[in-house]
Structures are given as C-alpha cells and as structure tokens.
mmCIF file of C-alpha atoms in Angstrom:
data_model
loop_
_atom_site.group_PDB
_atom_site.id
_atom_site.type_symbol
_atom_site.label_atom_id
_atom_site.label_comp_id
_atom_site.label_asym_id
_atom_site.label_seq_id
_atom_site.Cartn_x
_atom_site.Cartn_y
_atom_site.Cartn_z
ATOM 1 C CA UNK J 1 8.496 0.198 7.391
ATOM 2 C CA UNK J 2 5.578 2.420 7.921
ATOM 3 C CA UNK J 3 3.452 1.370 10.858
ATOM 4 C CA UNK J 4 -0.094 0.359 10.251
ATOM 5 C CA UNK J 5 -2.334 2.713 11.996
ATOM 6 C CA UNK J 6 -5.344 1.877 14.048
ATOM 7 C CA UNK J 7 -8.691 1.753 12.128
ATOM 8 C CA UNK J 8 -10.213 4.208 14.663
ATOM 9 C CA UNK J 9 -7.728 6.928 13.753
ATOM 10 C CA UNK J 10 -9.709 9.710 12.239
ATOM 11 C CA UNK J 11 -6.859 11.566 10.353
ATOM 12 C CA UNK J 12 -5.366 8.551 8.617
ATOM 13 C CA UNK J 13 -6.811 8.219 5.014
ATOM 14 C CA UNK J 14 -5.512 6.534 1.838
ATOM 15 C CA UNK J 15 -5.397 8.964 -1.103
ATOM 16 C CA UNK J 16 -4.136 6.862 -3.717
ATOM 17 C CA UNK J 17 -2.776 3.327 -4.027
ATOM 18 C CA UNK J 18 -0.717 1.692 -6.720
ATOM 19 C CA UNK J 19 -2.093 -1.937 -6.884
ATOM 20 C CA UNK J 20 -0.406 -2.768 -9.964
ATOM 21 C CA UNK J 21 3.140 -2.237 -8.365
ATOM 22 C CA UNK J 22 3.029 -5.491 -6.592
ATOM 23 C CA UNK J 23 2.029 -7.397 -9.628
ATOM 24 C CA UNK J 24 4.626 -5.910 -11.878
ATOM 25 C CA UNK J 25 7.474 -5.731 -9.228
ATOM 26 C CA UNK J 26 9.013 -7.663 -6.647
ATOM 27 C CA UNK J 27 9.030 -5.329 -3.636
ATOM 28 C CA UNK J 28 12.015 -5.765 -1.433
ATOM 29 C CA UNK J 29 11.736 -3.002 0.859
ATOM 30 C CA UNK J 30 9.714 0.096 1.409
ATOM 31 C CA UNK J 31 10.317 3.432 2.884
ATOM 32 C CA UNK J 32 7.976 6.414 4.042
ATOM 33 C CA UNK J 33 8.765 9.841 2.611
ATOM 34 C CA UNK J 34 7.426 13.185 3.101
ATOM 35 C CA UNK J 35 6.433 15.143 0.092
ATOM 36 C CA UNK J 36 6.579 18.922 -0.749
ATOM 37 C CA UNK J 37 3.272 20.197 -1.948
ATOM 38 C CA UNK J 38 1.560 23.597 -2.717
ATOM 39 C CA UNK J 39 -1.612 24.411 -0.890
ATOM 40 C CA UNK J 40 -4.027 23.836 -3.751
ATOM 41 C CA UNK J 41 -2.522 20.374 -4.047
ATOM 42 C CA UNK J 42 -3.197 19.474 -0.566
ATOM 43 C CA UNK J 43 -6.822 20.699 -0.882
ATOM 44 C CA UNK J 44 -7.221 18.560 -3.989
ATOM 45 C CA UNK J 45 -5.782 15.577 -2.175
ATOM 46 C CA UNK J 46 -8.240 16.045 0.638
ATOM 47 C CA UNK J 47 -10.897 15.396 -2.055
ATOM 48 C CA UNK J 48 -9.172 12.210 -3.156
ATOM 49 C CA UNK J 49 -8.284 13.531 -6.622
ATOM 50 C CA UNK J 50 -4.918 11.949 -7.436
ATOM 51 C CA UNK J 51 -3.288 9.022 -9.283
ATOM 52 C CA UNK J 52 0.239 7.455 -8.650
ATOM 53 C CA UNK J 53 -0.121 4.412 -10.970
ATOM 54 C CA UNK J 54 1.977 5.721 -13.833
ATOM 55 C CA UNK J 55 4.576 7.440 -11.470
ATOM 56 C CA UNK J 56 8.087 6.718 -10.264
ATOM 57 C CA UNK J 57 10.636 8.230 -7.985
ATOM 58 C CA UNK J 58 14.224 8.996 -9.026
ATOM 59 C CA UNK J 59 17.489 10.220 -7.347
ATOM 60 C CA UNK J 60 18.690 13.118 -9.403
ATOM 61 C CA UNK J 61 21.418 15.414 -8.251
ATOM 62 C CA UNK J 62 21.373 14.475 -4.624
ATOM 63 C CA UNK J 63 17.692 14.798 -4.342
ATOM 64 C CA UNK J 64 14.697 12.444 -4.516
ATOM 65 C CA UNK J 65 11.926 13.272 -6.869
ATOM 66 C CA UNK J 66 8.436 11.967 -7.623
ATOM 67 C CA UNK J 67 7.886 12.106 -11.361
ATOM 68 C CA UNK J 68 4.641 11.880 -13.396
ATOM 69 C CA UNK J 69 2.331 11.620 -10.427
ATOM 70 C CA UNK J 70 -1.200 13.381 -11.017
ATOM 71 C CA UNK J 71 -2.869 15.623 -8.620
ATOM 72 C CA UNK J 72 -6.121 17.008 -10.144
ATOM 73 C CA UNK J 73 -6.363 20.863 -10.031
ATOM 74 C CA UNK J 74 -8.299 22.368 -7.166
ATOM 75 C CA UNK J 75 -11.083 24.533 -8.764
ATOM 76 C CA UNK J 76 -11.527 26.977 -6.013
ATOM 77 C CA UNK J 77 -7.877 27.932 -5.653
ATOM 78 C CA UNK J 78 -6.355 31.307 -6.213
ATOM 79 C CA UNK J 79 -3.103 30.020 -7.331
ATOM 80 C CA UNK J 80 -3.595 26.893 -9.433
ATOM 81 C CA UNK J 81 -0.803 24.237 -9.749
ATOM 82 C CA UNK J 82 0.575 21.906 -12.493
ATOM 83 C CA UNK J 83 -1.200 18.679 -12.491
ATOM 84 C CA UNK J 84 1.943 16.453 -13.362
ATOM 85 C CA UNK J 85 4.893 18.417 -12.122
ATOM 86 C CA UNK J 86 8.004 16.859 -10.360
ATOM 87 C CA UNK J 87 7.543 16.871 -6.660
ATOM 88 C CA UNK J 88 10.297 16.654 -4.282
ATOM 89 C CA UNK J 89 10.451 13.869 -1.697
ATOM 90 C CA UNK J 90 11.902 14.239 1.821
ATOM 91 C CA UNK J 91 14.176 11.746 3.310
ATOM 92 C CA UNK J 92 17.221 11.677 5.297
ATOM 93 C CA UNK J 93 20.700 11.853 3.670
ATOM 94 C CA UNK J 94 21.416 8.305 4.897
ATOM 95 C CA UNK J 95 18.279 6.980 3.455
ATOM 96 C CA UNK J 96 19.048 9.070 0.218
ATOM 97 C CA UNK J 97 22.518 7.512 -0.278
ATOM 98 C CA UNK J 98 21.043 4.078 0.418
ATOM 99 C CA UNK J 99 18.319 4.602 -2.264
ATOM 100 C CA UNK J 100 20.915 5.987 -4.776
ATOM 101 C CA UNK J 101 23.177 2.691 -4.274
ATOM 102 C CA UNK J 102 19.961 0.498 -4.723
ATOM 103 C CA UNK J 103 18.922 2.232 -8.003
ATOM 104 C CA UNK J 104 22.323 2.702 -9.514
ATOM 105 C CA UNK J 105 24.325 -0.192 -8.390
ATOM 106 C CA UNK J 106 21.833 -2.910 -8.038
ATOM 107 C CA UNK J 107 19.415 -1.989 -10.807
ATOM 108 C CA UNK J 108 16.325 -1.491 -8.717
ATOM 109 C CA UNK J 109 13.643 1.089 -8.988
ATOM 110 C CA UNK J 110 11.581 3.221 -6.816
ATOM 111 C CA UNK J 111 7.862 2.593 -7.162
ATOM 112 C CA UNK J 112 5.190 4.645 -5.217
ATOM 113 C CA UNK J 113 2.977 2.265 -3.382
ATOM 114 C CA UNK J 114 0.501 4.276 -1.242
ATOM 115 C CA UNK J 115 -0.112 8.158 -1.057
ATOM 116 C CA UNK J 116 -1.866 8.812 2.328
ATOM 117 C CA UNK J 117 -2.425 11.262 5.145
ATOM 118 C CA UNK J 118 -0.884 9.943 8.359
ATOM 119 C CA UNK J 119 -2.207 10.175 11.892
ATOM 120 C CA UNK J 120 -1.175 13.913 12.159
ATOM 121 C CA UNK J 121 -2.925 14.682 8.911
ATOM 122 C CA UNK J 122 0.419 15.201 6.827
ATOM 123 C CA UNK J 123 0.575 13.823 3.429
ATOM 124 C CA UNK J 124 3.205 10.902 3.155
ATOM 125 C CA UNK J 125 4.040 8.531 0.335
ATOM 126 C CA UNK J 126 5.333 4.987 0.780
ATOM 127 C CA UNK J 127 7.948 4.070 -1.804
ATOM 128 C CA UNK J 128 8.847 0.426 -2.685
ATOM 129 C CA UNK J 129 12.397 -0.520 -3.504
ATOM 130 C CA UNK J 130 11.560 -3.077 -6.327
ATOM 131 C CA UNK J 131 12.982 -5.241 -9.113
ATOM 132 C CA UNK J 132 10.917 -5.692 -12.172
ATOM 133 C CA UNK J 133 9.411 -9.104 -12.794
ATOM 134 C CA UNK J 134 9.500 -11.057 -16.029
ATOM 135 C CA UNK J 135 6.327 -12.690 -17.534
ATOM 136 C CA UNK J 136 7.185 -16.056 -16.199
ATOM 137 C CA UNK J 137 7.742 -14.597 -12.603
ATOM 138 C CA UNK J 138 4.324 -12.883 -12.871
ATOM 139 C CA UNK J 139 2.657 -16.330 -13.855
ATOM 140 C CA UNK J 140 4.455 -17.997 -10.968
ATOM 141 C CA UNK J 141 3.240 -15.377 -8.555
ATOM 142 C CA UNK J 142 -0.361 -15.821 -9.726
ATOM 143 C CA UNK J 143 -0.038 -19.530 -9.511
ATOM 144 C CA UNK J 144 0.984 -19.475 -5.952
ATOM 145 C CA UNK J 145 -1.844 -16.995 -5.145
ATOM 146 C CA UNK J 146 -4.347 -19.249 -6.789
ATOM 147 C CA UNK J 147 -2.958 -22.367 -4.951
ATOM 148 C CA UNK J 148 -3.109 -20.566 -1.624
ATOM 149 C CA UNK J 149 -6.827 -19.555 -2.338
ATOM 150 C CA UNK J 150 -7.552 -23.133 -3.298
ATOM 151 C CA UNK J 151 -5.954 -24.444 -0.113
ATOM 152 C CA UNK J 152 -8.141 -22.057 2.103
ATOM 153 C CA UNK J 153 -11.265 -23.271 0.327
ATOM 154 C CA UNK J 154 -10.354 -26.949 0.863
ATOM 155 C CA UNK J 155 -9.509 -26.427 4.611
ATOM 156 C CA UNK J 156 -12.735 -24.486 5.030
ATOM 157 C CA UNK J 157 -14.789 -27.293 3.408
ATOM 158 C CA UNK J 158 -13.255 -29.928 5.800
#
C-alpha cells in the first residue's frame, strides 16, 4: 500500500484520479508502480493534462503494461509523443508473478486508481487489484453509503 504523504509536502501532486473505479469495481488490494515515460510526457503531466479513467493494466509476455491512458501532447516539445500509447509499468518480478496469478487464475482486473508525483517528484501510478461489480452490488454499496451519511446527520442533530 502506498503511504499517504504529508499535506505540506511540496512535491506530492495528484495528476489524475479514476473515481469511477471504486464504483464499478470492488478493490481488494492496491500496488504502487513506476512508469516509463518520455520527456514530453512528463512535461505534459506537470501541466495536469492526462486521463486514466478509460485505461487498464495488463500482464503481457512477462511485463506489465498500462493500456489506453491519455497524456495530452506537449506543444513546446521538440520530439512529440503518442497520446494513447502503451506504457510499461515497473514492478518487481515477485509482484509481477502475483499480479499475473490474480488476473489469470482468479479473474481479477488491474485498474489504475491514481496517477501522481511522489515526494521525490517521480511519476507513480497506484493500481487496484479489483473484481467487477454487478448492478445489484453497486446498488447495495450506494445504499450502505447513503445509510452511513444519514446516520451521521442523525448523530449530528442529537
């Protein structure tokens, strides 16, 4: 699990967040990964020009890849990058084998949750190991959340 940084940390900055993932998937575990980027991609991320909502991660041929993530082109770059190219993610071999087992044998998916600069100013991505929710599961989760809010209101009034 990734540690929550101090709010006073000047380098920590969330670039993109996939809020829909927690609604569509039951997140069982998460893992922090490095990501291989080009210079123009990093410059573009510093301007908050990215989206990971429609992307996913996959283990293919012994490597972990981030597929369909969007990083806007950086206009002042000499060498431009592809906006939706596959990007390699960096994890240890032990973690890679665990992720492969989770996705192939247990039917889980790897969903990007947050793309951010860590306290050292390096781009990291937090992946969630998730199982898809059915419609009735989504309604159940929403009902629990609504009941929790209502309880808080009732306790606040008394």
